[in-house]
Coordinates of C-alpha atoms in Angstrom, one line a residue:
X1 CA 83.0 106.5 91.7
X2 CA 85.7 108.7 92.8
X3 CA 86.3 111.8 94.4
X4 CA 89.8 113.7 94.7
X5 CA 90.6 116.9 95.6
X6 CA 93.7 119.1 96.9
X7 CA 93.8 121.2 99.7
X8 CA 96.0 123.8 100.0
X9 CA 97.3 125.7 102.8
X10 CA 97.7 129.1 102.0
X11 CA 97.9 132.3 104.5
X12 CA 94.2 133.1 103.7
X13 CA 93.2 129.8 104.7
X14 CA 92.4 126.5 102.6
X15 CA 92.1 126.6 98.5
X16 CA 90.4 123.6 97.0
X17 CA 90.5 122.2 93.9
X18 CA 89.4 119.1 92.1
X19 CA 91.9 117.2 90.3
X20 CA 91.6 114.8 87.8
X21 CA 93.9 111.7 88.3
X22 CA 93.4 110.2 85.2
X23 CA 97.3 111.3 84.1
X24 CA 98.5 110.4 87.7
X25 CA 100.8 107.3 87.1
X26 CA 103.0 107.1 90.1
X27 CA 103.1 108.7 93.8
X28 CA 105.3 111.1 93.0
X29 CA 103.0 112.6 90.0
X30 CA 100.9 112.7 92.5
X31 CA 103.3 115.0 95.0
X32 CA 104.4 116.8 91.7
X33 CA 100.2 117.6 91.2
X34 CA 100.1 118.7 95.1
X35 CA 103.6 120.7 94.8
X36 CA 102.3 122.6 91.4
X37 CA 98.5 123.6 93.9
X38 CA 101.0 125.6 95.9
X39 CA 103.5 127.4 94.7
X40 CA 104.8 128.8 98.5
X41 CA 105.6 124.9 99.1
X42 CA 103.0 125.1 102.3
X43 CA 100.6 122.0 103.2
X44 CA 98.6 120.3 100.4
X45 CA 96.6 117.5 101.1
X46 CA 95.3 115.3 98.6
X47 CA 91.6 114.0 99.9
X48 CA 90.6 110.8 97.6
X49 CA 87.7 108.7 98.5
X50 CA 85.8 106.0 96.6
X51 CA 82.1 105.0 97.3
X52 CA 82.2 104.7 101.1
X53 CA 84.7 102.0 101.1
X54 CA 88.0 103.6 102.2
X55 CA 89.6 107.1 101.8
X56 CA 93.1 108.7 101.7
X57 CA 94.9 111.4 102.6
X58 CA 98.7 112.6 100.8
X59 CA 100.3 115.2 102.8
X60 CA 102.8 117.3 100.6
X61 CA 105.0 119.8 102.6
X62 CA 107.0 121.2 100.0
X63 CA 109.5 119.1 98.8
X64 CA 109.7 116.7 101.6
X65 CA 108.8 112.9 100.7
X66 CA 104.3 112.4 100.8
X67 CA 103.5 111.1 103.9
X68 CA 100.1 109.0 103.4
X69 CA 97.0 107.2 105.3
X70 CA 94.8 104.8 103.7
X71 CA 91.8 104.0 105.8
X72 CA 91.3 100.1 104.3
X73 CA 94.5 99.3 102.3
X74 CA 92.7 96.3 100.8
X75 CA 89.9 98.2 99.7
X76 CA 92.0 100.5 98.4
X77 CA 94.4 98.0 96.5
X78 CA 91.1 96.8 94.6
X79 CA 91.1 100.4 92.9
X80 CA 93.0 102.1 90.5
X81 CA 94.0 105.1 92.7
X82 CA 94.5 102.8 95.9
X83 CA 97.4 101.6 94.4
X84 CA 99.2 104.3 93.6
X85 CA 99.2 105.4 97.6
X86 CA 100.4 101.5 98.6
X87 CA 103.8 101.9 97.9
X88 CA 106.0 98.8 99.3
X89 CA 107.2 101.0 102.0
X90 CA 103.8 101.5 103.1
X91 CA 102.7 98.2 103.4
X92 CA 105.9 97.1 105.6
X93 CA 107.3 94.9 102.1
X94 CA 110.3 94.6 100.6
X95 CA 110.7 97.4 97.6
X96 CA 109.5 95.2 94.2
X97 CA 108.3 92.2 96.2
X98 CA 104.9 90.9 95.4
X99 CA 103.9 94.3 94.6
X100 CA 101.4 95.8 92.2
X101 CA 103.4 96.3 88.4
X102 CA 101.7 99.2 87.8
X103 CA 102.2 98.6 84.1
X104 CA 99.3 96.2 84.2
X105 CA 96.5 99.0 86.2
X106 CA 93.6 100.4 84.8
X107 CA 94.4 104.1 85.9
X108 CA 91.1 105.9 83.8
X109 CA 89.5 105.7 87.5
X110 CA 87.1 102.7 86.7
X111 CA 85.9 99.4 88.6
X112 CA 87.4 96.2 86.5
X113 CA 84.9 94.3 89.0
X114 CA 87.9 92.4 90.8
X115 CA 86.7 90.3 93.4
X116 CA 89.1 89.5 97.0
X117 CA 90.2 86.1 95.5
X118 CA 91.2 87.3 92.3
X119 CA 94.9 86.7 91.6
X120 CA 96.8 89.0 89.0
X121 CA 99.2 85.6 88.3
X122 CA 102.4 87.3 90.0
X123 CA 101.4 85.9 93.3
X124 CA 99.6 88.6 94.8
X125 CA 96.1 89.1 95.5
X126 CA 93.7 91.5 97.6
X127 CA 94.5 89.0 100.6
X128 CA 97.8 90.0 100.9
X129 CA 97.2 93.6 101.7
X130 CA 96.0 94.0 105.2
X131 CA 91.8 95.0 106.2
X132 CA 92.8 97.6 108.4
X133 CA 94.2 101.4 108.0
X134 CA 98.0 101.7 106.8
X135 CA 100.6 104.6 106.9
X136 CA 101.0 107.7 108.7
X137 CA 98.2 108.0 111.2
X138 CA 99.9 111.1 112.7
X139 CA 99.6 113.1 109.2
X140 CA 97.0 115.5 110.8
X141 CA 98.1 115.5 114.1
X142 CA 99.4 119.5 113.6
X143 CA 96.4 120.4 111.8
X144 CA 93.8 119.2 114.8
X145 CA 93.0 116.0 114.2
X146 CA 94.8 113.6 116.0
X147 CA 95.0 109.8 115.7
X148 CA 92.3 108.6 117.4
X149 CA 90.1 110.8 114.8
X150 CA 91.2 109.7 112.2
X151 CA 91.2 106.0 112.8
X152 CA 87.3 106.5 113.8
X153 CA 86.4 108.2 110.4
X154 CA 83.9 106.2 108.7
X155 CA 85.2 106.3 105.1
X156 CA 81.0 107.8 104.1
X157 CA 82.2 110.8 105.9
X158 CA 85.7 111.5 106.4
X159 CA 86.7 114.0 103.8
X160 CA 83.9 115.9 105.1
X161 CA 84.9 115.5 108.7
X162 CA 88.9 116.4 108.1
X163 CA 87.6 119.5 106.3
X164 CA 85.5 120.8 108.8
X165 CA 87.8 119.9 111.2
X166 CA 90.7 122.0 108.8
X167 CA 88.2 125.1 108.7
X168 CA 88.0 123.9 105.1
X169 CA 84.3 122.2 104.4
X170 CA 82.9 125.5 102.5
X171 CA 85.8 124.9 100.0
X172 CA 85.8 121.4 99.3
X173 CA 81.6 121.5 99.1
X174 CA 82.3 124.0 96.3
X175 CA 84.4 121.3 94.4
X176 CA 82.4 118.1 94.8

């Protein structure tokens, strides 16, 4: 089970919404979904989080590149929406080497069951991505949580924890 939702900074404070990412192919649908949530270009964050087993967070500052953090990249490249956030870049690879083809994903935001030794026959598998968190730890450094925070977030909780943290939780409860 999945949750996403955007956060956006606006000068009343934080909007939420839920989004579906059911029509969310590549990373930059994904900033173009976060873009079209404000239309002043400020901050949007996109919060995703699966089951207690690893969260994410897409910064989109108006049309500067996403910056990202994935708490568990390998949990995350066993889902769906995980591997739209590990983009080669992220996991320190070469662009279009041993990387997902994202023709071949499940994107409707369901399980296929995978287990860690499963190989998809181009050579990868869930071994390759590393058991630890990946990207920009520094994304909410501006915003009051620093890096140390954010590494300590226990993926049951984070989303929670940045919001409240953001002066945000009353508007993401109302979406989840």
């Amino acid at each position: 089970m999945y949750f996403a939702a955007l956060l956006a900074r606006t000068e009343d404070g934080w909007e939420a919404s839920d989004t579906e990412l059911d029509d969310v192919e590549t990373l930059s649908d994904l900033a173009d979904l976060a873009r079209e949530a404000s239309p002043d270009e400020d901050t949007v964050l996109v919060l995703i989080e699966q089951e207690d087993a690893w969260f994410g967070v897409v910064r989109v500052d108006g049309e500067e590149d996403p910056r990202i953090y994935v708490s568990d990249a390998a949990a995350a490249a066993r889902s769906a929406y995980g591997e739209l956030l590990l983009t080669d870049e992220l996991l320190g690879r070469e662009p279009g080497s041993d990387g997902p083809d994202l023709d071949t994903l499940d994107l409707d935001g369901t399980e296929d069951g995978e287990s860690d030794d499963d190989d998809d026959g181009d050579g990868t598998s869930a071994d390759a991505v590393p058991h630890s968190p990946v990207g920009d730890s520094e994304i909410l450094d501006d915003l009051g949580i620093g890096e140390k925070e954010l590494r300590a977030l226990d993926a049951d909780d984070a989303l929670g924890a940045i919001a409240e943290a953001l002066g945000a939780s009353e508007v993401l409860e109302t979406v989840r």
